[in-house]
Tab-separated table of C-alpha atoms and ligand atoms in Angstrom:
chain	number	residue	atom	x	y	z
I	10	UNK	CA	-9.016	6.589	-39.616
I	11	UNK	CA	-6.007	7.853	-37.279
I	12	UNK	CA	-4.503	4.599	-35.366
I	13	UNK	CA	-5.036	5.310	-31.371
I	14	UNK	CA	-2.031	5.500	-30.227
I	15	UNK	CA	-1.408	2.932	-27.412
I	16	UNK	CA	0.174	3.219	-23.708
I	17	UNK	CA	1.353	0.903	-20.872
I	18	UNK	CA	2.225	0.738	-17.470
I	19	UNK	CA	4.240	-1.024	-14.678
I	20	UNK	CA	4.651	-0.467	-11.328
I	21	UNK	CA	6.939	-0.480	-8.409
I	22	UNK	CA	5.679	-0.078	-4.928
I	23	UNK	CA	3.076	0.070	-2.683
I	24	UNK	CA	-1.076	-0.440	-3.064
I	25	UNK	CA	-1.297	3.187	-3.476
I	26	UNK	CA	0.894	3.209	-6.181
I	27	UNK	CA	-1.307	0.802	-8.111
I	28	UNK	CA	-4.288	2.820	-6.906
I	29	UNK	CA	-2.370	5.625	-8.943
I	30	UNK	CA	-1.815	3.885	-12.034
I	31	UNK	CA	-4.909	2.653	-12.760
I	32	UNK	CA	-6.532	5.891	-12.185
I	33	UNK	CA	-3.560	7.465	-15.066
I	34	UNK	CA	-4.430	4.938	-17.000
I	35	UNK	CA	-7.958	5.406	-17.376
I	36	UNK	CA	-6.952	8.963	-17.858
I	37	UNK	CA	-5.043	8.293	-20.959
I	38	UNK	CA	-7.473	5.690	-21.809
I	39	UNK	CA	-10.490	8.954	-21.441
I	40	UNK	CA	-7.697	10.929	-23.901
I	41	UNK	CA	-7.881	7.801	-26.877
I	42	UNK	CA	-5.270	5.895	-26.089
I	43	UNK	CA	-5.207	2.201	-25.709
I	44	UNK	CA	-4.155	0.323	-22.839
I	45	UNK	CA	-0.972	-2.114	-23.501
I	46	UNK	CA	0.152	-4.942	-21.421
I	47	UNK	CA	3.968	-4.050	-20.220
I	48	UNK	CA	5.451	-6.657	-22.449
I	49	UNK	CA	3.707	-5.752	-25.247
I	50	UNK	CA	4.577	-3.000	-27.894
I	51	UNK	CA	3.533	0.545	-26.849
I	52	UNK	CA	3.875	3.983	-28.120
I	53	UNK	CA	4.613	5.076	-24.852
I	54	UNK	CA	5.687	3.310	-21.345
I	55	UNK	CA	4.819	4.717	-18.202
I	56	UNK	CA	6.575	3.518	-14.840
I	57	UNK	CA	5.372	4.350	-11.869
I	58	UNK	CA	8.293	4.337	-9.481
I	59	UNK	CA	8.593	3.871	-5.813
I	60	UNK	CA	11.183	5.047	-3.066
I	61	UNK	CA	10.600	2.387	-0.722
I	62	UNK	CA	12.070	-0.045	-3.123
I	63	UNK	CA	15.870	-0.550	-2.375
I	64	UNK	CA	16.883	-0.750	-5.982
I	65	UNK	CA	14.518	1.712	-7.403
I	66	UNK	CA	17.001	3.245	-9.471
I	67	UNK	CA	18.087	0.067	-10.668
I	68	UNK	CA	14.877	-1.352	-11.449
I	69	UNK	CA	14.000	1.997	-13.808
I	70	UNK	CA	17.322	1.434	-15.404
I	71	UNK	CA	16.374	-1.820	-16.298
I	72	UNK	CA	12.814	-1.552	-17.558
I	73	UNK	CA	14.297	1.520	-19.035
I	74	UNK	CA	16.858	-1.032	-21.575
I	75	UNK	CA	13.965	-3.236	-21.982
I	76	UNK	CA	11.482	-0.726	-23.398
I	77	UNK	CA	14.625	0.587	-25.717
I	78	UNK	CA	15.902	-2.838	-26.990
I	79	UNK	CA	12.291	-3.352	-27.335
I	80	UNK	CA	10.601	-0.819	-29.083
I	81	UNK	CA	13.229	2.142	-29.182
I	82	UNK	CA	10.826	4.811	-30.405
I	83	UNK	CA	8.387	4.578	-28.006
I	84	UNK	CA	8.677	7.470	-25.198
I	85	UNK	CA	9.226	6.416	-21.540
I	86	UNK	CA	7.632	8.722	-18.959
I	87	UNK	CA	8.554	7.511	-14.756
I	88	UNK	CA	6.858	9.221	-12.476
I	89	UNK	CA	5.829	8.634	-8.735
I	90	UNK	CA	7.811	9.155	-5.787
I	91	UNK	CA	11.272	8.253	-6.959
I	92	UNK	CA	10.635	10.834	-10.093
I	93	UNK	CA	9.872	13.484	-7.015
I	94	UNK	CA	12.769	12.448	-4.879
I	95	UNK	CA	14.979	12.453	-7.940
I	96	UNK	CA	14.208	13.851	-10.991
I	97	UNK	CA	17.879	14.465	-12.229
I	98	UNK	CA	19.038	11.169	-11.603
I	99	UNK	CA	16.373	9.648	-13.470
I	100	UNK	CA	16.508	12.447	-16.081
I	101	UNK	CA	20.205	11.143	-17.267
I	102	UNK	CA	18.994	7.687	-17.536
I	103	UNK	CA	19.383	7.240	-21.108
I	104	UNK	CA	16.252	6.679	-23.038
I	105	UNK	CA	13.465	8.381	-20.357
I	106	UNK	CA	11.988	11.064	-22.082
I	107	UNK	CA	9.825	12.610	-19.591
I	108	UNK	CA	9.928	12.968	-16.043
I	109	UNK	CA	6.785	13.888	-13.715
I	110	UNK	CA	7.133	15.098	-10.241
I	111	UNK	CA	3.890	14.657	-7.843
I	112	UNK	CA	2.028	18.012	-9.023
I	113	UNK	CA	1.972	17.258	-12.703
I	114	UNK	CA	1.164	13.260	-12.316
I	115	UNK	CA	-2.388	13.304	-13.127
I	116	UNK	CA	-1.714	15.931	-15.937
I	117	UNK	CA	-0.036	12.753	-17.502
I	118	UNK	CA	-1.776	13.252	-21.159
I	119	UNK	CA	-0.987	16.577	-21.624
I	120	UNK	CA	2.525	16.158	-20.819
I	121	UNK	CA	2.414	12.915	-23.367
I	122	UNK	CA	0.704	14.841	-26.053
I	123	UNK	CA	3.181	17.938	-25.981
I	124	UNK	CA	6.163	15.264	-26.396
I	125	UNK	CA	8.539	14.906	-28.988
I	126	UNK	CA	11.495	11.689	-29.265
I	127	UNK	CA	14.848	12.823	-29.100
I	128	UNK	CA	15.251	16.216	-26.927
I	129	UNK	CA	16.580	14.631	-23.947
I	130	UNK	CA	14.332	14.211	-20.893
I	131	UNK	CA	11.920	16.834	-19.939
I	132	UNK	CA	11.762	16.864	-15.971
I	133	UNK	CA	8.208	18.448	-14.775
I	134	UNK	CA	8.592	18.480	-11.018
I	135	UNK	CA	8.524	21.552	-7.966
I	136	UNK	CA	9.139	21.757	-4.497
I	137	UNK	CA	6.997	18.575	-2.332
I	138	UNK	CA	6.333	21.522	-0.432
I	139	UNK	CA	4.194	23.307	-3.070
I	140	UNK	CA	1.904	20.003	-3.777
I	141	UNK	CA	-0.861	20.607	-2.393
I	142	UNK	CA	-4.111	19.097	-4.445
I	143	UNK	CA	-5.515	15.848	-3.954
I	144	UNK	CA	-6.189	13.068	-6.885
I	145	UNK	CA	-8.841	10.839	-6.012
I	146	UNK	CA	-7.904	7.401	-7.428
I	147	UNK	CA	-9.035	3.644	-7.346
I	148	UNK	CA	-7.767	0.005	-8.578
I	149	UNK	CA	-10.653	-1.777	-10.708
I	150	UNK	CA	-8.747	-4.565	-12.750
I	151	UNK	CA	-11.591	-7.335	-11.956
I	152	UNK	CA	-14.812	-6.127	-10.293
I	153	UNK	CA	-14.009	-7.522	-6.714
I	154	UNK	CA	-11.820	-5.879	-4.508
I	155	UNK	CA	-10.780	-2.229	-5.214
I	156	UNK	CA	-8.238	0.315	-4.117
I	157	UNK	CA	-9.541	3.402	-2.831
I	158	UNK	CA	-7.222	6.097	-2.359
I	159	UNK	CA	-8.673	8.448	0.237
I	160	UNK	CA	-5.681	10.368	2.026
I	161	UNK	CA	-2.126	11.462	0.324
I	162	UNK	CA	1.058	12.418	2.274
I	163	UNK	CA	2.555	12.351	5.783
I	164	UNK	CA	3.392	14.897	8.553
I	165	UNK	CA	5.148	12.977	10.237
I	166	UNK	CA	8.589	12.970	10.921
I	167	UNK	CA	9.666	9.111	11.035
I	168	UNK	CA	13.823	8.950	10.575
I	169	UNK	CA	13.768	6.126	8.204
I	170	UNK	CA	11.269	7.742	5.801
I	171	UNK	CA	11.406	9.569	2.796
I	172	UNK	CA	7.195	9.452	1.813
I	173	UNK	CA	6.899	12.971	3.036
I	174	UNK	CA	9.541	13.949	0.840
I	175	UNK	CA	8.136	12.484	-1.651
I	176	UNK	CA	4.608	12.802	-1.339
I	177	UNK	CA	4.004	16.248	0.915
I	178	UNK	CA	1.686	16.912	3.615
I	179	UNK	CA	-1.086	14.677	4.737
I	180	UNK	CA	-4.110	16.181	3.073
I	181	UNK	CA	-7.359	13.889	1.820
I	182	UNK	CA	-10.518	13.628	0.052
I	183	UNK	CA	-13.909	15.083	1.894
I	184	UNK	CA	-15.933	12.487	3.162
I	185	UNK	CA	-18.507	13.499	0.987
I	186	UNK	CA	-17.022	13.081	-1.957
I	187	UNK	CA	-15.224	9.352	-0.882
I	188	UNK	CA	-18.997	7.850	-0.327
I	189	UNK	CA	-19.602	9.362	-3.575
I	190	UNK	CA	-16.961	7.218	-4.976
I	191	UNK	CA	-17.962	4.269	-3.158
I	192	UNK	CA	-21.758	4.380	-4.000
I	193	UNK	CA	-20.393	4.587	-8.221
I	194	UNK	CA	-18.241	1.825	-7.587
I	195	UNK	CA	-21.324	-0.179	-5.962
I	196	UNK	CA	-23.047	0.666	-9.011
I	197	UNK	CA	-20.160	-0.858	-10.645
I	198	UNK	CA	-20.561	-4.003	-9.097
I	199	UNK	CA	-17.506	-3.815	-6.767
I	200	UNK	CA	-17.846	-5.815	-3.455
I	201	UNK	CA	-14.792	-4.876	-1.306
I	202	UNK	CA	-13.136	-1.585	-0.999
I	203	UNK	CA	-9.624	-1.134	0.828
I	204	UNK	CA	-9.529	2.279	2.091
I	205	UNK	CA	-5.788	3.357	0.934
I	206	UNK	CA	-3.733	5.974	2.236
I	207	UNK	CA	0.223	7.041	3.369
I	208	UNK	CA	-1.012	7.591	6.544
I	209	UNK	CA	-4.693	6.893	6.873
I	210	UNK	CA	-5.612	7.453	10.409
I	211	UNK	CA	-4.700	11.150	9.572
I	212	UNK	CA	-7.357	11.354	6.587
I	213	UNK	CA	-9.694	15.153	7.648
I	214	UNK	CA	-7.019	17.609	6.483
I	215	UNK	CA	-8.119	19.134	3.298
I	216	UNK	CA	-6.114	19.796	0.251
I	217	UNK	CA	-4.421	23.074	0.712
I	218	UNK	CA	-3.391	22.283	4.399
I	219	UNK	CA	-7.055	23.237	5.367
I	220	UNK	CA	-9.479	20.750	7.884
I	221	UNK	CA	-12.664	19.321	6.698
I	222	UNK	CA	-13.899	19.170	10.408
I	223	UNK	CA	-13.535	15.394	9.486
I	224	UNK	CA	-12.120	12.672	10.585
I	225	UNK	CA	-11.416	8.905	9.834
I	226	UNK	CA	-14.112	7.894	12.410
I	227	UNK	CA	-16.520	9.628	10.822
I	228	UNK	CA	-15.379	8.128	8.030
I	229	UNK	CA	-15.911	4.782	9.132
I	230	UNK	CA	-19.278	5.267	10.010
I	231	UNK	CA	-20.318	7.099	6.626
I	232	UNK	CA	-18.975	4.233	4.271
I	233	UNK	CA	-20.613	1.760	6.558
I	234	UNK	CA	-24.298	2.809	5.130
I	235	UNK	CA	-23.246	2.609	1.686
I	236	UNK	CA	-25.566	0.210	-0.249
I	237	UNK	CA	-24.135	-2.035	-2.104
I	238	UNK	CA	-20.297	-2.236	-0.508
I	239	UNK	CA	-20.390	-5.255	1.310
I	240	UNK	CA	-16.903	-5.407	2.505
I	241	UNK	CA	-13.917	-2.597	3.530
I	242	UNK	CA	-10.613	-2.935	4.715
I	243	UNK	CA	-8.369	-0.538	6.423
I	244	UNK	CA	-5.106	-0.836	4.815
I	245	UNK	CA	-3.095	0.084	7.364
I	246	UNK	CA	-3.562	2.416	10.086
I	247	UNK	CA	-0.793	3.895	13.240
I	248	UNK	CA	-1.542	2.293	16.165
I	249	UNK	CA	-1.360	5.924	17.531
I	250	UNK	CA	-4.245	6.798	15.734
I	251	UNK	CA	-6.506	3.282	15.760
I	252	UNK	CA	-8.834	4.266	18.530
I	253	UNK	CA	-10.813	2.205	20.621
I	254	UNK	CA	-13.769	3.812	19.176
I	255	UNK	CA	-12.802	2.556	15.569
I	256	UNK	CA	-11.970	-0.716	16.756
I	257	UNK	CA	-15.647	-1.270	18.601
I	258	UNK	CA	-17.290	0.050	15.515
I	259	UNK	CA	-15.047	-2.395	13.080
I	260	UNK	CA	-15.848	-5.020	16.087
I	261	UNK	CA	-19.869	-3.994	15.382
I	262	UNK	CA	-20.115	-3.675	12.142
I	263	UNK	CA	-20.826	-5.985	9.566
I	264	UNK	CA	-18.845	-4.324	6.470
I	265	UNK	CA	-16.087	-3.093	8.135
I	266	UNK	CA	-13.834	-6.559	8.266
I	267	UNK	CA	-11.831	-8.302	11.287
I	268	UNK	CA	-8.399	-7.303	9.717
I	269	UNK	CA	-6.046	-4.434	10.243
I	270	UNK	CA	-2.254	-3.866	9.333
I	271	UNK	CA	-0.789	-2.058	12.141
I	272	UNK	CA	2.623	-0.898	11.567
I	273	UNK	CA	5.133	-1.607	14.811
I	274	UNK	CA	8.469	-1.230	13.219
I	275	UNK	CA	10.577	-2.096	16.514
I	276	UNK	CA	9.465	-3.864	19.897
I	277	UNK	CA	12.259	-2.108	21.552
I	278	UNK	CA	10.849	1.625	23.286
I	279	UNK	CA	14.258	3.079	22.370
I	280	UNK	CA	14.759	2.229	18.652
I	281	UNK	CA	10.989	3.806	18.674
I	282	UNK	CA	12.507	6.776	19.984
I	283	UNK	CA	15.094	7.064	17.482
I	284	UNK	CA	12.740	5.924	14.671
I	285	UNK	CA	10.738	9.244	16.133
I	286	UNK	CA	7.136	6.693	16.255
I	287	UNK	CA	4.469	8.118	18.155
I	288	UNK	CA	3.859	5.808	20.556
I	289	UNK	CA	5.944	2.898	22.186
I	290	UNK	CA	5.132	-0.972	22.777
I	291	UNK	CA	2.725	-0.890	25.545
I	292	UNK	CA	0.361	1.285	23.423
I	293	UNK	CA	0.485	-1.314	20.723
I	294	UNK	CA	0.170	-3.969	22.797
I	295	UNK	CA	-3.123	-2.632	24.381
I	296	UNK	CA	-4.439	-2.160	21.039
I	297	UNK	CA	-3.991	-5.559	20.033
I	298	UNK	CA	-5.445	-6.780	23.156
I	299	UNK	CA	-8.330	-4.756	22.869
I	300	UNK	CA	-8.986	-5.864	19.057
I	301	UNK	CA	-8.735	-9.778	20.303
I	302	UNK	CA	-11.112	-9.642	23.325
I	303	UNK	CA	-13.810	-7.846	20.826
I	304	UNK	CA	-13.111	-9.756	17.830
I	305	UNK	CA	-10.941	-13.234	19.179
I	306	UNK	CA	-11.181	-14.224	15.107
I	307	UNK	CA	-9.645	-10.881	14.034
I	308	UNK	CA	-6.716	-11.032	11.485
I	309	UNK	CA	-3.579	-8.294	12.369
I	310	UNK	CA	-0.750	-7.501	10.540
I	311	UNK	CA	2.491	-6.254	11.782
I	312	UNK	CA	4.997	-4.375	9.688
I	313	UNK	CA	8.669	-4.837	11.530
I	314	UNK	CA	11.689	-3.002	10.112
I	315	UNK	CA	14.940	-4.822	11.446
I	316	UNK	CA	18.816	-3.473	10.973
I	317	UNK	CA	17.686	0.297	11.910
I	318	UNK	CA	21.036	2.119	13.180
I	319	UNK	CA	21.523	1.320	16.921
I	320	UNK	CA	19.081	-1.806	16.807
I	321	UNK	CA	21.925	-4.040	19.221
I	322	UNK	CA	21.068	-7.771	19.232
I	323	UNK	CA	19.248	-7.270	22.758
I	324	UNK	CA	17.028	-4.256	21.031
I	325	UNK	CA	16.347	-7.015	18.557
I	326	UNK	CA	15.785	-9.611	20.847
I	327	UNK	CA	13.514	-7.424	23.015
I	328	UNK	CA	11.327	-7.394	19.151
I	329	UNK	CA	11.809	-11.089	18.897
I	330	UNK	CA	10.020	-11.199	22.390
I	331	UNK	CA	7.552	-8.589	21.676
I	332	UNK	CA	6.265	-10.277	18.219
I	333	UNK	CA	6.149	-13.649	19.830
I	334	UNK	CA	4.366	-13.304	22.596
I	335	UNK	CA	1.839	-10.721	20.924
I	336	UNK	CA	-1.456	-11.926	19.646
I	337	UNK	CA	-0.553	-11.130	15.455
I	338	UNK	CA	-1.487	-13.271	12.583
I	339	UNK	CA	1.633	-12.319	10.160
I	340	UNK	CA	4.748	-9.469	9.914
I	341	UNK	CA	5.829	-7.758	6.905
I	342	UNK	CA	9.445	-7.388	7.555
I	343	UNK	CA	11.553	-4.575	5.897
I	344	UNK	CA	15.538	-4.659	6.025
I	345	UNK	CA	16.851	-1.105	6.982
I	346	UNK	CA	17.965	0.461	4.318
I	347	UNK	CA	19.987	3.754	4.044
I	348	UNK	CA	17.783	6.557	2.511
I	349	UNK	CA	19.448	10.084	1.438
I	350	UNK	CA	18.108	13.058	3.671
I	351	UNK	CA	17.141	11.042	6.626
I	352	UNK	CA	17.760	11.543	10.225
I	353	UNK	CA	18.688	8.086	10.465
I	354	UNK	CA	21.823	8.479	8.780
I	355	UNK	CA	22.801	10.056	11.650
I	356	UNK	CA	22.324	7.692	14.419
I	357	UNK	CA	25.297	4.941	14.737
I	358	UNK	CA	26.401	2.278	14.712
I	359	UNK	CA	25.248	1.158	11.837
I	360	UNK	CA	23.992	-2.465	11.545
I	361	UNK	CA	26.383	-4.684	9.016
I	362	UNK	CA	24.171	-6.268	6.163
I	363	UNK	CA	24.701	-9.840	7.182
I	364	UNK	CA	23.136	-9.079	10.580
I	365	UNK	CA	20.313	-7.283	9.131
I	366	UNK	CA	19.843	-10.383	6.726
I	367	UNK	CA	19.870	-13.022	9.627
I	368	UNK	CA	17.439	-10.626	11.787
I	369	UNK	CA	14.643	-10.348	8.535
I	370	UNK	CA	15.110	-14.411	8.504
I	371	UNK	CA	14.709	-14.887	11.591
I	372	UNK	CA	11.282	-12.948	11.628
I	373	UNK	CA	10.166	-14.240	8.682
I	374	UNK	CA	10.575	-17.952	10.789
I	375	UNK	CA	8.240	-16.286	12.943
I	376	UNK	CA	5.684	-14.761	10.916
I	377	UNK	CA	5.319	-17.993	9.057
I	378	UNK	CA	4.817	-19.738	12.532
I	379	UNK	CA	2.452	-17.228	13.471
I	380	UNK	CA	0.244	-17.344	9.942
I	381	UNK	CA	0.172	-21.575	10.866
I	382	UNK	CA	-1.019	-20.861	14.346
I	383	UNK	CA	-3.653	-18.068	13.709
I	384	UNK	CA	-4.851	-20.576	10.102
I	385	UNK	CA	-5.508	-23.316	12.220
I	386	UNK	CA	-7.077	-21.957	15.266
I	387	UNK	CA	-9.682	-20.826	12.729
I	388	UNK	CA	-10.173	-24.749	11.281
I	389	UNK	CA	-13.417	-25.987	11.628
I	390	UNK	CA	-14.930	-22.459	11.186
I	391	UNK	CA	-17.536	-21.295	8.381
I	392	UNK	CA	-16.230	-17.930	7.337
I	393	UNK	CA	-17.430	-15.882	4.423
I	394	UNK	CA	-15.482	-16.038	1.578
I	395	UNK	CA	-15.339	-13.457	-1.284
I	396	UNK	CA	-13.975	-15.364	-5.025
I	397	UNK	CA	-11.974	-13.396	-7.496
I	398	UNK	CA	-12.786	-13.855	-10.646
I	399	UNK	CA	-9.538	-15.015	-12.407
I	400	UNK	CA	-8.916	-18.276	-13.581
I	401	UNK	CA	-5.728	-19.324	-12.544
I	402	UNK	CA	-4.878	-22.492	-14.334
I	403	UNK	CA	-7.947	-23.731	-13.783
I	404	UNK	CA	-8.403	-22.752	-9.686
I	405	UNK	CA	-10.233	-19.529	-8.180
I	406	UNK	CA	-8.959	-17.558	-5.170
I	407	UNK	CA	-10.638	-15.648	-2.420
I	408	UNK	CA	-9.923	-14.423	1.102
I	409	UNK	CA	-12.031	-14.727	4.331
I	410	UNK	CA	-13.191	-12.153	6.124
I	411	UNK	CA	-10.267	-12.188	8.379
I	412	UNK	CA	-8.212	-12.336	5.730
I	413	UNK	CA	-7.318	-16.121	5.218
I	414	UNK	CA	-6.672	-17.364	1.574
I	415	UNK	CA	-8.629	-19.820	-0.101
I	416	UNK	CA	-8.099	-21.600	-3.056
I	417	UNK	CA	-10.711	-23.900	-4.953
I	418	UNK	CA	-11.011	-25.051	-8.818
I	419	UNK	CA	-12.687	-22.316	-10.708
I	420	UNK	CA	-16.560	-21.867	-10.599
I	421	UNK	CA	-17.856	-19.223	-13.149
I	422	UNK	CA	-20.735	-18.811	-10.912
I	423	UNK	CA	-18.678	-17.674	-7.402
I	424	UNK	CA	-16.972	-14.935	-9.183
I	425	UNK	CA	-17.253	-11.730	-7.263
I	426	UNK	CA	-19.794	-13.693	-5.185
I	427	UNK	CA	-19.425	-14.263	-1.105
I	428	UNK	CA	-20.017	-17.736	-0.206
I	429	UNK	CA	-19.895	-19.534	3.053
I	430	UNK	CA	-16.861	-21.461	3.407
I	431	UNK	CA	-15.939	-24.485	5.843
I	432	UNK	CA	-12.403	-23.660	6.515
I	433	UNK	CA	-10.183	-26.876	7.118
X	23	SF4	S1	3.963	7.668	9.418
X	23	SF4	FE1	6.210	7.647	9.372
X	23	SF4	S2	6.692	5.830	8.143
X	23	SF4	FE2	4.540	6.319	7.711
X	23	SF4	S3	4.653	7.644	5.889
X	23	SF4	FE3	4.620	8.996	7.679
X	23	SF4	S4	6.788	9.424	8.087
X	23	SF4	FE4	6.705	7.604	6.745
């Protein structure tokens, strides 16, 4: 009999990203080839790269030596958005031997099986502008939680961002076909599915630029009759385009959980202008207000960017004042970094490193106060608590509805079960 031959994956980046590479790797798994660990010898390596990262070219350089001290005849494929954004770079990085652009991602095993060592890189990539299609993917490494990619690309025009040069215009699945998904993965036992996208509020525009007549309302309300799905989270949505009609329902319903990731970026109205946001402060602010009158126990993330070109210390401190006095359970703070083909590279003066540095600190201080305050006001409370089922070193983990960790020694029989938990 013919040894499978075996592949493995690692990567960089966001939840959609790992969304992605578990769907390619049940792909190549569907073509006969056996899933690796990274660490462990492969025939061929696949990285899934990011352009968020700061260092992604350093970080494919590196896991590029590793694989090749490693196991130098294995082929290394990287692919994701860096591979769109830049497919020569990574094409002279010695050792890759293919490189696939957004269109040819999911045609991964073809690519792999038409390969041979030693040609130099093959780069497989077009114009973002001609990507069009949409890949329907999902996360299942244990049966909990899963990643449910339901909306690709961004047409919007933020000046720090490359994702729409990297991943096209906003186009997403039909609603039919995402309950479709979600009923299977009930089937499959999964319990909680976080509805993924680049910019999710947008989901209704079909591949192909065309409109479903859809929108993430409606959405909402479909996945909330699935059978089976007992949880969802919305990854992260624009405050522009969280409505007061999708908070009331998320306030009304029982799957839809008390927890959403709204991105801010600045607290300062003018370094939104120059980031080119859609809305200012007071519009987040009223969003946040109405999510804690409906639901006072609701969990909200904040992503912050801090250094952005022009950000003076009173813009920052006008953010400082924002995030403090604004009603948020924990930030996710970015450092500005300088991306090629931006508009931001443009705008001046631009903020030394050490000052960006100090600024991410000094919000970090803050989220971490903010995660204390929002934990305890919740002491004393029973919440519902859905257990992974790893064993890590003898103690299981789970998160509250609203998104608090909880950590316990390992019960077989909570795995993938919700329990009722007295938080402390
Ligand atoms: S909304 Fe702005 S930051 Fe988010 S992906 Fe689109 S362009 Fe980038």
């Amino acid at each position: 009999m013919e040894k499978k031959r075996s592949v493995a994956f690692h990567t960089l980046g966001c939840k959609l990203n790992f969304s992605e590479t578990s769907t390619l790797s049940r792909l190549m798994e569907s073509e006969g080839f056996e899933k690796k660990e990274f660490d462990d010898l492969a025939d061929v390596y696949v990285i899934n790269t990011c352009s968020v990262t700061d260092n992604a070219d350093k970080e494919c350089r590196q896991l590029v030596r590793r694989i090749q001290r490693k196991s130098p005849e294995s082929f290394v494929v990287i692919t994701g958005c860096y591979a769109q954004l830049k497919p020569k770079e990574i094409a002279s990085i010695p050792g890759v031997d293919l490189v696939l652009g957004a269109a040819e991602k999911f045609n991964i095993a073809q690519h792999i099986n038409e390969l041979a060592k030693g040609n130099g890189a093959k780069v497989c990539s077009c114009d973002i502008e001609e990507v069009s299609g949409f890949n329907a993917s999902f996360s299942q490494n244990d049966r909990t939680r899963t990643f449910l990619k339901v909306q690709d690309g961004c047409d919007y025009t933020c000046s720090f961002c490359t994702i729409p040069m990297a991943r096209g215009k906003s186009r997403s699945d039909s609603i039919a076909n995402v309950v479709k998904h979600a009923t299977q993965l009930a089937a499959d036992g999964v319990k909680e599915i976080v509805l993924t996208g680049v910019n999710l509020g947008d989901f209704g525009k079909g591949p192909d630029g065309g409109r479903h007549e859809e929108d993430f309302f409606s959405l909402v309300q479909e996945l909330d009759k699935v059978e089976g799905i007992e949880r969802y989270r919305i990854s992260s949505i624009e405050p522009n385009l969280l409505t007061n009609d999708i908070i009331a329902f998320v306030a009304n319903s029982n799957k839809f959980m008390p927890h959403f990731h709204i991105p801010l970026q600045s607290g300062s109205n003018e370094i939104l202008g120059l980031m080119r946001r859609r809305y200012r402060r007071e519009l987040y602010a009223e969003r946040v207000g109405l999510i804690k009158t409906l639901m006072p126990h609701c969990a909200i993330g904040v992503d912050v960017i801090v250094g952005f070109p022009g950000e003076t210390d009173k813009h920052f401190q006008e953010t400082f004042d924002f995030l403090h006095e604004l009603d948020v359970s924990y930030l996710h703070v970015f450092t500005y970094s300088e991306r090629d083909h931006t508009k931001a590279l443009e705008i001046q003066p631009v903020i030394p490193i050490p000052v960006r540095n100090e600024r991410n600190k000094t919000l970090r201080n803050l989220s971490y106060m903010k995660l204390q305050y929002f934990t305890q006001q919740q002491s004393g409370q029973t919440r519902k608590v859905l257990f992974e089922g790893f064993d890590k070193h003898g103690m299981m983990e789970g998160y509250t509805d609203n998104y608090i960790r909880v950590s316990t020694p390992y019960r077989g029989e909570w795995a993938n079960q919700i329990i009722d938990w007295k938080l402390r």
